[in-house]
Coordinates of C-alpha atoms in Angstrom, one line a residue:
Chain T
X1 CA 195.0 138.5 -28.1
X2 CA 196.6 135.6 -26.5
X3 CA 195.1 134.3 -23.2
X4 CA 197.1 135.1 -19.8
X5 CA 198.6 133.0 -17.5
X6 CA 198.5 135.6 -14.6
X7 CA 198.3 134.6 -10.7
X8 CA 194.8 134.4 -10.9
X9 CA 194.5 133.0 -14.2
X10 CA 191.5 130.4 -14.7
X11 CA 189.9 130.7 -11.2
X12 CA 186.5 132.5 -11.8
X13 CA 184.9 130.0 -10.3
X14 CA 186.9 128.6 -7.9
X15 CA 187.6 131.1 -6.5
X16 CA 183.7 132.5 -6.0
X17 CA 182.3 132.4 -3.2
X18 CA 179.6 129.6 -2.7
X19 CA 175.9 130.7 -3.4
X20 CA 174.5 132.0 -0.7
X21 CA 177.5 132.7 1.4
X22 CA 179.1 135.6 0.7
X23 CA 179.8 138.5 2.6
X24 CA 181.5 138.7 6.0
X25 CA 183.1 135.2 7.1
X26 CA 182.1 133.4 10.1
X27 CA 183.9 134.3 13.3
X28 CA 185.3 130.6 14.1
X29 CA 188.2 130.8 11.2
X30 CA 189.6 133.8 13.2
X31 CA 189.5 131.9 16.4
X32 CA 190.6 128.7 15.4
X33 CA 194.5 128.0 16.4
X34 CA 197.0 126.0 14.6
X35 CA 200.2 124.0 15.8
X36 CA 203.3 123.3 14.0
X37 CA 202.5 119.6 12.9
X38 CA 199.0 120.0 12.4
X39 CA 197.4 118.8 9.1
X40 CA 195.3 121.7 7.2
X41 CA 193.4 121.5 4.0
X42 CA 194.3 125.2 1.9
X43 CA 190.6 126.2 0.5
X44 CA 190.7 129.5 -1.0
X45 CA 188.1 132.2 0.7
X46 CA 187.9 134.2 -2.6
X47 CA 186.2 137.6 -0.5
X48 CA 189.8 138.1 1.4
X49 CA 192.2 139.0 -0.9
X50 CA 195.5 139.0 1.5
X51 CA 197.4 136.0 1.7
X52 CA 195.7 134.4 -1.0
X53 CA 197.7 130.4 -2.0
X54 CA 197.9 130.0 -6.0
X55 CA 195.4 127.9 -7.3
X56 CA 197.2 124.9 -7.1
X57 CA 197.3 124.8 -3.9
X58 CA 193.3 124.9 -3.5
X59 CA 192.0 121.7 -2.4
X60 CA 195.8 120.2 -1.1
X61 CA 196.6 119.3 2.3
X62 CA 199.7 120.0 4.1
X63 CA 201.6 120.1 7.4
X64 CA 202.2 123.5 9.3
X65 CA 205.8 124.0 9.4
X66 CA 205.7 128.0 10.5
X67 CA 202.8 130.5 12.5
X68 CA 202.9 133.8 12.1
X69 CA 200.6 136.5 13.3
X70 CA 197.7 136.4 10.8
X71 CA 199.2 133.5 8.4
X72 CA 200.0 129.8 8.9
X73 CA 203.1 128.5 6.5
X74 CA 201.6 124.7 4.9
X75 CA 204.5 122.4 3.5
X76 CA 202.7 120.7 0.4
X77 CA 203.7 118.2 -1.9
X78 CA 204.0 118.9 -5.1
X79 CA 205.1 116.7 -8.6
X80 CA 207.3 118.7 -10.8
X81 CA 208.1 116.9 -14.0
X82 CA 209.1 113.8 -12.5
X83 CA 209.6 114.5 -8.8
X84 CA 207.5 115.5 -6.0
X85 CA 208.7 118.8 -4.3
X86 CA 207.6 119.6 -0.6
X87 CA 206.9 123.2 -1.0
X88 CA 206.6 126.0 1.8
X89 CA 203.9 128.7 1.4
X90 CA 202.3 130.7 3.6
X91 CA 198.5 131.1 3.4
X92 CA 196.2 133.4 5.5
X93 CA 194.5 131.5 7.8
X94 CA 191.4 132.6 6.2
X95 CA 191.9 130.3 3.6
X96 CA 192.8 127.2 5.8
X97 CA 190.8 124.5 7.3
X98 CA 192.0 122.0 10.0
X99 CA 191.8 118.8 8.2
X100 CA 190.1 115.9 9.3
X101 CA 192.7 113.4 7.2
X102 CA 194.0 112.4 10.9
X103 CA 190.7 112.6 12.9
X104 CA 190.0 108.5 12.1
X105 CA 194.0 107.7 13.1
X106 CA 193.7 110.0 16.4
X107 CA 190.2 108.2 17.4
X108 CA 191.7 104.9 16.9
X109 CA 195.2 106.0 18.6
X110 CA 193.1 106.9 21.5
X111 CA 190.3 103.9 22.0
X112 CA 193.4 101.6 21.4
X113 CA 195.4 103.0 24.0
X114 CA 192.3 102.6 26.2
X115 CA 191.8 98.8 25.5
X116 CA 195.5 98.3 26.0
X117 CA 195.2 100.2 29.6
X118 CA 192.3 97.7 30.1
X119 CA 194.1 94.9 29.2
X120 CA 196.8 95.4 31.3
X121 CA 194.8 95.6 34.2
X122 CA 193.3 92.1 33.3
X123 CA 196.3 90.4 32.8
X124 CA 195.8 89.5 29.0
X125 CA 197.7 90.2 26.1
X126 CA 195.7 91.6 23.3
X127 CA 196.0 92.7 19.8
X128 CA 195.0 96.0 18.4
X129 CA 195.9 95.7 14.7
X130 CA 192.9 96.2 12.3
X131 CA 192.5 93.2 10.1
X132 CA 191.2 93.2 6.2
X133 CA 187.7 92.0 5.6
X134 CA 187.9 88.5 4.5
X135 CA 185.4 86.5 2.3
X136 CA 182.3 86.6 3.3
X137 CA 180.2 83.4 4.4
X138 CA 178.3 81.3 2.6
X139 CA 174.7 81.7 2.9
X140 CA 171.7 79.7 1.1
X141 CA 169.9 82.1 -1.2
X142 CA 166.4 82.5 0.0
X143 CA 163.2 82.7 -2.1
X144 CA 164.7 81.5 -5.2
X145 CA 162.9 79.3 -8.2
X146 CA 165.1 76.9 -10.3
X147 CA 163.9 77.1 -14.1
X148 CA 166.5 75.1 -16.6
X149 CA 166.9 76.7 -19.5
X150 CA 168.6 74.9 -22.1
X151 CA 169.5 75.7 -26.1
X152 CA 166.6 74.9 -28.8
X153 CA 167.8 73.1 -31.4
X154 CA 168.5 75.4 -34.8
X155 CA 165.5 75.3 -37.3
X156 CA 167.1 76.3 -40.5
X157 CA 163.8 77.5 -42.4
X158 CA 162.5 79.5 -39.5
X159 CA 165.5 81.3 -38.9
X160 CA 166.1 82.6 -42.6
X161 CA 162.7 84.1 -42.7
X162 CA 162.7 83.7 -46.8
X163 CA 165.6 86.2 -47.4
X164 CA 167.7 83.8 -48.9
Chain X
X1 CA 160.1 140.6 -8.2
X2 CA 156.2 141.0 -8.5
X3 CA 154.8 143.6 -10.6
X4 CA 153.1 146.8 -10.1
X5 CA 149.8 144.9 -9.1
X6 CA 150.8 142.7 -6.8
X7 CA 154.3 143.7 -5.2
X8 CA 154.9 140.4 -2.9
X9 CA 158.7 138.7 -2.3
X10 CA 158.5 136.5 -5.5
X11 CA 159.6 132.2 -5.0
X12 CA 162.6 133.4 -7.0
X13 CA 163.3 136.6 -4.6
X14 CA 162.8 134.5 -1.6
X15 CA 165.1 131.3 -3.2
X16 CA 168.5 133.7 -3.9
X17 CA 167.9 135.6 -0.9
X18 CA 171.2 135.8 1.5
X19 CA 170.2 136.6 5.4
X20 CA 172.9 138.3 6.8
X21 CA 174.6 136.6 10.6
X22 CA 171.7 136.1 13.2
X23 CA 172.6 138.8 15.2
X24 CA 173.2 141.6 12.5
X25 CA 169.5 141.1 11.5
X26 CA 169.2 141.4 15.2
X27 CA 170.7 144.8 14.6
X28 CA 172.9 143.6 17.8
X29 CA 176.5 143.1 16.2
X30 CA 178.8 145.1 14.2
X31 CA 181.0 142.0 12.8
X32 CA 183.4 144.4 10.7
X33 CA 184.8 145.8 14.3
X34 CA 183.9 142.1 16.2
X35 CA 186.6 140.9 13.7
X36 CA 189.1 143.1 14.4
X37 CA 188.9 143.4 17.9
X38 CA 188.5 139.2 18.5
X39 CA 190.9 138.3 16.1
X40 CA 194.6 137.0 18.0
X41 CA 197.7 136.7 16.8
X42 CA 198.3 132.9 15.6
X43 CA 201.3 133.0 17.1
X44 CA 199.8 133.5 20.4
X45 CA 198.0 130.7 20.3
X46 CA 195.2 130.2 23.0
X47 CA 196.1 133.7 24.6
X48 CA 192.6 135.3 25.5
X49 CA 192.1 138.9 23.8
X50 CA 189.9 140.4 26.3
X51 CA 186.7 142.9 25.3
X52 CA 186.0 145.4 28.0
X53 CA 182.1 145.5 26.9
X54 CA 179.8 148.5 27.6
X55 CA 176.3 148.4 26.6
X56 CA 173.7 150.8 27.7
X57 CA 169.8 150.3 27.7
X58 CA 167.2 153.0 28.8
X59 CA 167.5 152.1 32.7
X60 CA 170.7 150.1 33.2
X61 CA 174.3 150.0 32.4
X62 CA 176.1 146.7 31.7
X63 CA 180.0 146.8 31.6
X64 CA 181.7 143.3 31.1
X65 CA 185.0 141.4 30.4
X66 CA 184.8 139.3 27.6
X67 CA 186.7 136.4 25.6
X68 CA 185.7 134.9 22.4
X69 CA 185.8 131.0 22.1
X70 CA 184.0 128.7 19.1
X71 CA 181.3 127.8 21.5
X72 CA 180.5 131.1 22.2
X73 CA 181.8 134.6 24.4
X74 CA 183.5 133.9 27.9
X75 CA 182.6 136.2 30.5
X76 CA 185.2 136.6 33.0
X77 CA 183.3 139.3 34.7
X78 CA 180.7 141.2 34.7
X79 CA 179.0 144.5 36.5
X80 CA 176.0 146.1 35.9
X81 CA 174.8 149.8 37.4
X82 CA 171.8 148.0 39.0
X83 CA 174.4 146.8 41.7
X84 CA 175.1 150.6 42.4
X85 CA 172.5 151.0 45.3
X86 CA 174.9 148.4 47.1
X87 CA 177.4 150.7 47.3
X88 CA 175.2 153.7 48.4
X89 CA 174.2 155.2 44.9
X90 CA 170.6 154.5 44.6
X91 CA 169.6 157.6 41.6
X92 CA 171.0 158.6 37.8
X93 CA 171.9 154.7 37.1
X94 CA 172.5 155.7 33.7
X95 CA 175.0 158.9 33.3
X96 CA 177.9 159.5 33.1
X97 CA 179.0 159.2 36.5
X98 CA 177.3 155.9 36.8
X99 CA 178.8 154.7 34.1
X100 CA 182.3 155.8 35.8
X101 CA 181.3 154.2 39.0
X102 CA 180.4 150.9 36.9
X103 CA 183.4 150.8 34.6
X104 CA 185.5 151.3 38.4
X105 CA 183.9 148.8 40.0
X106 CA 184.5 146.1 36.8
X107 CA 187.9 147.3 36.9
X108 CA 188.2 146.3 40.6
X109 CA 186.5 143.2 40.4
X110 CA 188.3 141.8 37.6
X111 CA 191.7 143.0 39.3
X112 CA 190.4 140.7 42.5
X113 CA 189.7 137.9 40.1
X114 CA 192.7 137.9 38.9
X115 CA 195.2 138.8 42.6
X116 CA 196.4 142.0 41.1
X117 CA 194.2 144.1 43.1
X118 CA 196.8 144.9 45.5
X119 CA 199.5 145.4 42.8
X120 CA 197.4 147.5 40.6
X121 CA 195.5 150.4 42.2
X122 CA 194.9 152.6 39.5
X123 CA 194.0 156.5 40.6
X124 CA 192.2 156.5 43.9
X125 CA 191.6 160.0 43.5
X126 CA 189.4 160.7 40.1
X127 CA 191.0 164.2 38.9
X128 CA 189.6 163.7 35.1
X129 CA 193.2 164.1 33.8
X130 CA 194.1 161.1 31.6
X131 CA 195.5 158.3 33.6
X132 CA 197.6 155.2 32.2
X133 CA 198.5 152.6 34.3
X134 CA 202.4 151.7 34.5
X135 CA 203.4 148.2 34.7
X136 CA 204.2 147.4 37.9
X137 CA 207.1 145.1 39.0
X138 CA 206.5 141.4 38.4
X139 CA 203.1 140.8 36.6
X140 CA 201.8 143.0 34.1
X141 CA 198.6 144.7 33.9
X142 CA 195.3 143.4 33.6
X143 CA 194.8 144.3 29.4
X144 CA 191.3 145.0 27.5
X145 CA 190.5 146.4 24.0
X146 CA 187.3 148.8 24.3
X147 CA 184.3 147.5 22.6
X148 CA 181.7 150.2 22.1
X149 CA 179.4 148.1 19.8
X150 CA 176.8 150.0 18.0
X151 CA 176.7 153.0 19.7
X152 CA 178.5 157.0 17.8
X153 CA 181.5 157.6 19.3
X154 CA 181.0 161.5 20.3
X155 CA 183.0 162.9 22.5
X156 CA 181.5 163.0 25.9
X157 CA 179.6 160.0 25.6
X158 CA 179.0 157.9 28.7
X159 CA 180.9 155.0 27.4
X160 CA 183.9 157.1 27.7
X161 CA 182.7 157.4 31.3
X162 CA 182.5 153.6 31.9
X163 CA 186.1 153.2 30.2
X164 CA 187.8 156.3 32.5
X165 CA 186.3 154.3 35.5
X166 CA 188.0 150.9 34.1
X167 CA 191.3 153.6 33.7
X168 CA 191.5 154.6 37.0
X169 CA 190.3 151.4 38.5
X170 CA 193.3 149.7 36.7
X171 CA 192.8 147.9 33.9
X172 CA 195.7 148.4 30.6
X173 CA 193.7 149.3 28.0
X174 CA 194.8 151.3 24.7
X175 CA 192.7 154.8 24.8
X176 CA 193.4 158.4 23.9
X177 CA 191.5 161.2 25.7
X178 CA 190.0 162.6 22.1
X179 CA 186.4 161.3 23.3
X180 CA 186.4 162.2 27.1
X181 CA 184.1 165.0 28.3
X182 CA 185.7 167.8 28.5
X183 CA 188.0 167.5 25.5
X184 CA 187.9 170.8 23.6
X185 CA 188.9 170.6 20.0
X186 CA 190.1 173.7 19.7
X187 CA 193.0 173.1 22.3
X188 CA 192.8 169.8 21.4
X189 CA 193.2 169.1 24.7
X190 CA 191.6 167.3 27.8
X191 CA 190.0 170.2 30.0
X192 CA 190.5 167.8 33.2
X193 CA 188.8 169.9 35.4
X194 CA 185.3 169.8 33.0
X195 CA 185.8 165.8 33.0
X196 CA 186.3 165.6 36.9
X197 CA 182.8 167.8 37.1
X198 CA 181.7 164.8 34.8
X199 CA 182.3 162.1 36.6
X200 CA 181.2 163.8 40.1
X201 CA 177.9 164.5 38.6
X202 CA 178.7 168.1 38.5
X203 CA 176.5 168.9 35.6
X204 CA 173.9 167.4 37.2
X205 CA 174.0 169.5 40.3
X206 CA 174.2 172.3 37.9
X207 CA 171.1 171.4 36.2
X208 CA 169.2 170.5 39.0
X209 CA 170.3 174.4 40.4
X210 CA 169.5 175.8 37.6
X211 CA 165.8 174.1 37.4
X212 CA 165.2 174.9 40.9
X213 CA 165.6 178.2 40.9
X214 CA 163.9 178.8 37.3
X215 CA 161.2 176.1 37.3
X216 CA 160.6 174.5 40.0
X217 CA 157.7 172.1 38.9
X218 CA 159.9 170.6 36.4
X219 CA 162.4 170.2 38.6
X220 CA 159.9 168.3 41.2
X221 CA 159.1 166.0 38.2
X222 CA 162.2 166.0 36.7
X223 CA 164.5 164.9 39.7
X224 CA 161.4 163.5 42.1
X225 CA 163.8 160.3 43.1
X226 CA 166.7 162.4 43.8
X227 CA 164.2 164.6 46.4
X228 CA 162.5 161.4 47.5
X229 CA 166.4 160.2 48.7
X230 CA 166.9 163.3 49.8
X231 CA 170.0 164.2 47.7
X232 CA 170.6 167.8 46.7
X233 CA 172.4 169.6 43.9
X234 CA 175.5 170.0 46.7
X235 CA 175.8 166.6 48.3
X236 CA 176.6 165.2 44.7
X237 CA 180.4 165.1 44.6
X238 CA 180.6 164.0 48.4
X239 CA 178.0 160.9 47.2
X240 CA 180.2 159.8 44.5
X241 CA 183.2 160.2 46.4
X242 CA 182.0 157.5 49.1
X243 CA 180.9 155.5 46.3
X244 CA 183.6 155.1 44.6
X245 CA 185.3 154.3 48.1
X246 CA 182.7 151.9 48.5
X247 CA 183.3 150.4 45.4
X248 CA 187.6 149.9 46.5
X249 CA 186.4 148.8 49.7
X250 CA 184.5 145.6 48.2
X251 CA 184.1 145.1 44.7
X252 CA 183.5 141.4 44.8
X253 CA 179.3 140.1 43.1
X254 CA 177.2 139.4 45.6
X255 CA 175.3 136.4 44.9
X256 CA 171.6 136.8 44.1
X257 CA 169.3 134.5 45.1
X258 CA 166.6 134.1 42.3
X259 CA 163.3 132.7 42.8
X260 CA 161.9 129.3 40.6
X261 CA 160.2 130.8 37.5
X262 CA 156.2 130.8 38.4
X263 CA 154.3 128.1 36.5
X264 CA 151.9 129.8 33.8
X265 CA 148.5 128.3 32.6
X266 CA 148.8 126.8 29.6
X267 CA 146.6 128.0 26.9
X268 CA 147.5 125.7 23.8
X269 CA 147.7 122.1 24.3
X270 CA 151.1 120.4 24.8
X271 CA 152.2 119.0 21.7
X272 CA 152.8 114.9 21.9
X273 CA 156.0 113.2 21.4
X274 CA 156.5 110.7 18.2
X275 CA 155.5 108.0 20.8
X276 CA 152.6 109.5 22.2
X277 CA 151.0 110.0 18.5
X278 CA 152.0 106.5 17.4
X279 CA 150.4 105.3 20.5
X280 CA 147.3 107.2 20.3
X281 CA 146.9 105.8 16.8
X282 CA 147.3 102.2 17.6
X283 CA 144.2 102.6 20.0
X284 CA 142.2 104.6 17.9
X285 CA 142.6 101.9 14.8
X286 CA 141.9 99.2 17.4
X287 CA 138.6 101.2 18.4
X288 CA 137.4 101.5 15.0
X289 CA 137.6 97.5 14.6
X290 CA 136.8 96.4 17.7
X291 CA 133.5 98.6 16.9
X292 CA 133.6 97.2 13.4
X293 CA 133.9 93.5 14.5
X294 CA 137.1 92.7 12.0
X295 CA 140.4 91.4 13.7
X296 CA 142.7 93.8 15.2
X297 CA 145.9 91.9 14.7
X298 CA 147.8 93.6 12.2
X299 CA 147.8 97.1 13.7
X300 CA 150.6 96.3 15.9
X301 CA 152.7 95.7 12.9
X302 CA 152.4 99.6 11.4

C-alpha cells in the first residue's frame, strides 16, 4: 500500500506535544492580543485540533493581515517552483506566538529616538547608524617561546629502512 | 514502579512525571471552564471580559469582579459578607440571603465605580421573580459572566443567591432561572414567591419556629447568636429589608486600617547572604594561620 500524502501526513512528531507538557495549555496564549502588522511565529499546538496551519507553515513567520474572533490570519512567504508567493491563512491563535524577529529593531528604534531627543537639547548633531566591526588591533602575544624549527637534511639509508 | 516489596515512586516514575497547573494541584481552579469564560474575542482586542466571582468558605462569603491579564487577575471590586454587620446584618453570614445581600451590595459598588449607579437601579424591591436589566439610554450595562468555580451547580444553591443579588442590584449578566430556589422542575418554572422567602431568610424563620416550639435546647444552641442579637423568627424579613436599603444607601469599601504584623521570635537562625558566608570564611582561614604562624596573604585572593 502506497504511503499518503494526507493533511497531516508526516507530522508525528512535530506535531506532539513536548515531553512533559501536555494537557491543558497555559492561560497567557488566550490572553495574548494581536494587531494587524504584528509579526507572529505559526508553531503548531498539536492538543487543539481547530484551526490547525499545514505543516509547512510550522516554524514560519508572518505578518497579521486579518483578526477574527478566535483566529488571527498570517501572510507568509512561500517559494513555489521558482517564485515566492505571500500566502494568507488563518491559524488559531493557539498555535501562534508573537515573534521576537522585531524586538532588537523596536529596542534600537526606541533608545535612538532617545539619544536623538538628547541631542537636540544639546545642540549637537549626532549619528545613530550602527557601524560593522572593523579589524581588530594589534596586540603583542603574551607568554610565548620562540623555537626555530627548520628541515633536516634527507638521510637516504635511514629513510628506506632496508625495504629496497 | 517498585515492586510488591518495596512500593516507593521509582527515579523513573518520578523523572516522566507531569504535575498538573499549580493551582489544580491546589484543587483551587477548574481551567477547562477558566478557559472558556477568560477567553475574548481577538477582535476585541484589550476589551476586559469580566468574572463575577463567588466563593464560599465555612464562615465568609466573597463575591468579586474580576479581569484576567498575563500578570495575573484584576480585581475591579470586591465584597465580602464580613462587611455585612456595616449595614446592620450581624448573624447567618453564610446563606442564602447573605449571599443575596453580598452579591447586591457588589452589584452597587461596582455600578458606583463605574457612574452608572444612578442609570442602572436594578429591582429595589426583591420579589424573587427573574429580573434582567434593560439597557438604559446612553451607556450600557455594567456586563459579567458567572464564575461558580468548583462548587455543584444544584438548584438552590447560595451562589444563585449571590448572583440574584448582583441581578437586582444591576449588573448584565447572562443567567436563566433553572438553578434559583424555588424552581420546580415539574412546572419548570420559577415559584417566585418560594425564592423571595429565600432571600428574606424565610426558611430560616421557619426553622427557627419550628425548633422552638419542638426542641427548644437545640434551638438555644442552634441559633444562640441570633437570641444573643435579639432577632426572632418574625423580625427576619423587616432586617433584610433595611439591609438591603442600607446597602443602596452606601455601598462604597470602607477602608480598614490594619495593624503592622507582630514581630515573632525567631527559632532557626537567619540564613547568611553569599557575602556574609564568604566573609565569615576569610576570617576563619585567617584565624587558623594567624594561630598557625604561616602568612595570611593569599586568602584574600579566593
Amino acid at each position: 500500500m502506497p504511503a499518503g500524502h494526507g493533511l497531516r501526513s508526516r507530522t508525528r512528531d512535530l506535531f506532539a506535544r513536548p515531553f512533559r507538557k501536555k494537557g491543558y495549555i497555559p492561560l497567557t496564549t488566550y490572553l495574548r492580543t494581536y494587531k494587524i502588522g504584528d509579526y507572529v511565529d505559526v508553531k503548531v499546538n498539536g492538543a487543539v485540533h481547530k484551526g490547525m496551519p499545514h505543516k509547512f507553515y510550522h516554524g514560519r513567520t508572518g505578518r497579521v493581515w486579518n483578526v477574527t474572533k478566535r483566529a488571527i490570519g498570517v501572510e507568509i512567504n512561500k517559494q513555489v517552483n521558482g517564485r515566492i508567493i505571500r500566502k494568507r491563512i488563518h491559524v488559531r491563535v493557539e498555535h501562534v506566538q508573537p515573534s521576537r524577529c522585531t524586538e532588537e529593531f523596536r529596542l534600537r528604534k526606541a533608545k535612538n529616538d532617545q539619544l536623538k531627543a538628547d541631542a537636540k537639547a544639546r545642540g549637537e548633531v549626532i549619528s545613530t547608524k550602527r557601524q560593522p566591526l572593523g579589524p581588530k588591533p594589534g596586540f603583542m602575544v603574551g607568554g610565548a617561546t620562540i623555537e626555530t624549527v627548520t628541515p633536516i637534511p634527507y638521510d637516504v639509508v635511514n629513510d628506506l629502512k632496508g625495504g629496497y | 514502579m517498585g515492586g510488591f516489596v518495596k512500593t516507593q515512586k521509582t527515579n523513573a516514575y518520578s523523572k516522566r512525571f507531569q504535575v498538573k497547573f499549580k493551582r489544580r494541584r491546589a484543587g483551587k481552579t477548574d481551567y477547562r471552564a477558566r478557559i472558556r469564560l477568560i477567553n475574548q474575542d481577538k477582535n476585541k482586542y484589550n476589551t476586559p471580559k469580566y468574572r463575577f466571582v463567588v466563593r464560599f468558605t465555612n464562615k465568609d462569603i466573597t463575591a468579586q469582579i474580576v479581569s484576567a491579564s498575563i500578570a495575573g487577575d484584576m480585581v475591579l471590586a470586591a465584597a465580602y459578607s464580613h462587611e455585612l454587620p456595616r449595614y446592620g446584618l450581624e448573624v447567618g453570614l453564610t446563606n442564602y440571603s447573605a449571599a443575596y445581600c453580598t452579591g447586591l451590595l457588589l452589584a452597587r459598588r461596582v455600578l458606583k465605580i463605574r457612574d452608572l449607579d444612578q442609570e442602572y437601579e436594578g429591582n429595589v424591591e426583591a420579589t424573587g421573580e427573574d429580573f434582567s436589566v434593560e439597557p438604559a439610554e446612553g451607556r450600557r450595562p455594567f456586563r459579567a459572566l458567572l464564575d461558580v468555580g468548583l462548587i455543584r451547580t444544584t438548584t438552590g444553591n447560595r451562589v444563585f443567591g449571590a448572583l440574584k443579588g448582583a441581578l437586582d442590584g444591576g449588573l448584565d449578566i447572562p443567567h436563566s432561572d433553572k438553578r434559583f430556589a424555588g424552581f420546580k422542575k415539574d412546572d419548570k418554572q420559577l415559584d417566585a414567591d418560594i425564592h423571595r422567602k429565600y432571600i428574606y431568610g424565610l426558611h430560616v424563620a421557619e426553622y427557627m419556629k419550628n425548633l422552638a416550639d419542638e426542641e427548644p435546647e437545640k434551638y438555644q444552641a442552634h441559633f444562640s447568636e441570633y437570641i444573643k442579637k435579639g432577632i426572632e423568627a418574625d423580625d427576619m424579613e423587616a432586617l433584610y429589608k433595611k439591609v438591603h436599603a442600607a446597602i443602596r444607601a452606601d455601598p462604597s469599601m470602607a477602608k480598614s486600617t490594619k495593624m503592622p504584623p507582630k514581630e515573632h521570635k525567631r527559632y532557626n537562625p537567619k540564613k547568611l547572604t553569599y557575602e556574609q558566608r564568604k566573609a565569615s570564611l576569610v576570617e576563619r582561614l585567617n584565624a587558623l594561620n594567624s594561630s598557625g604562624g604561616a602568612d595570611d596573604d593569599d586568602e584574600d585572593d579566593e
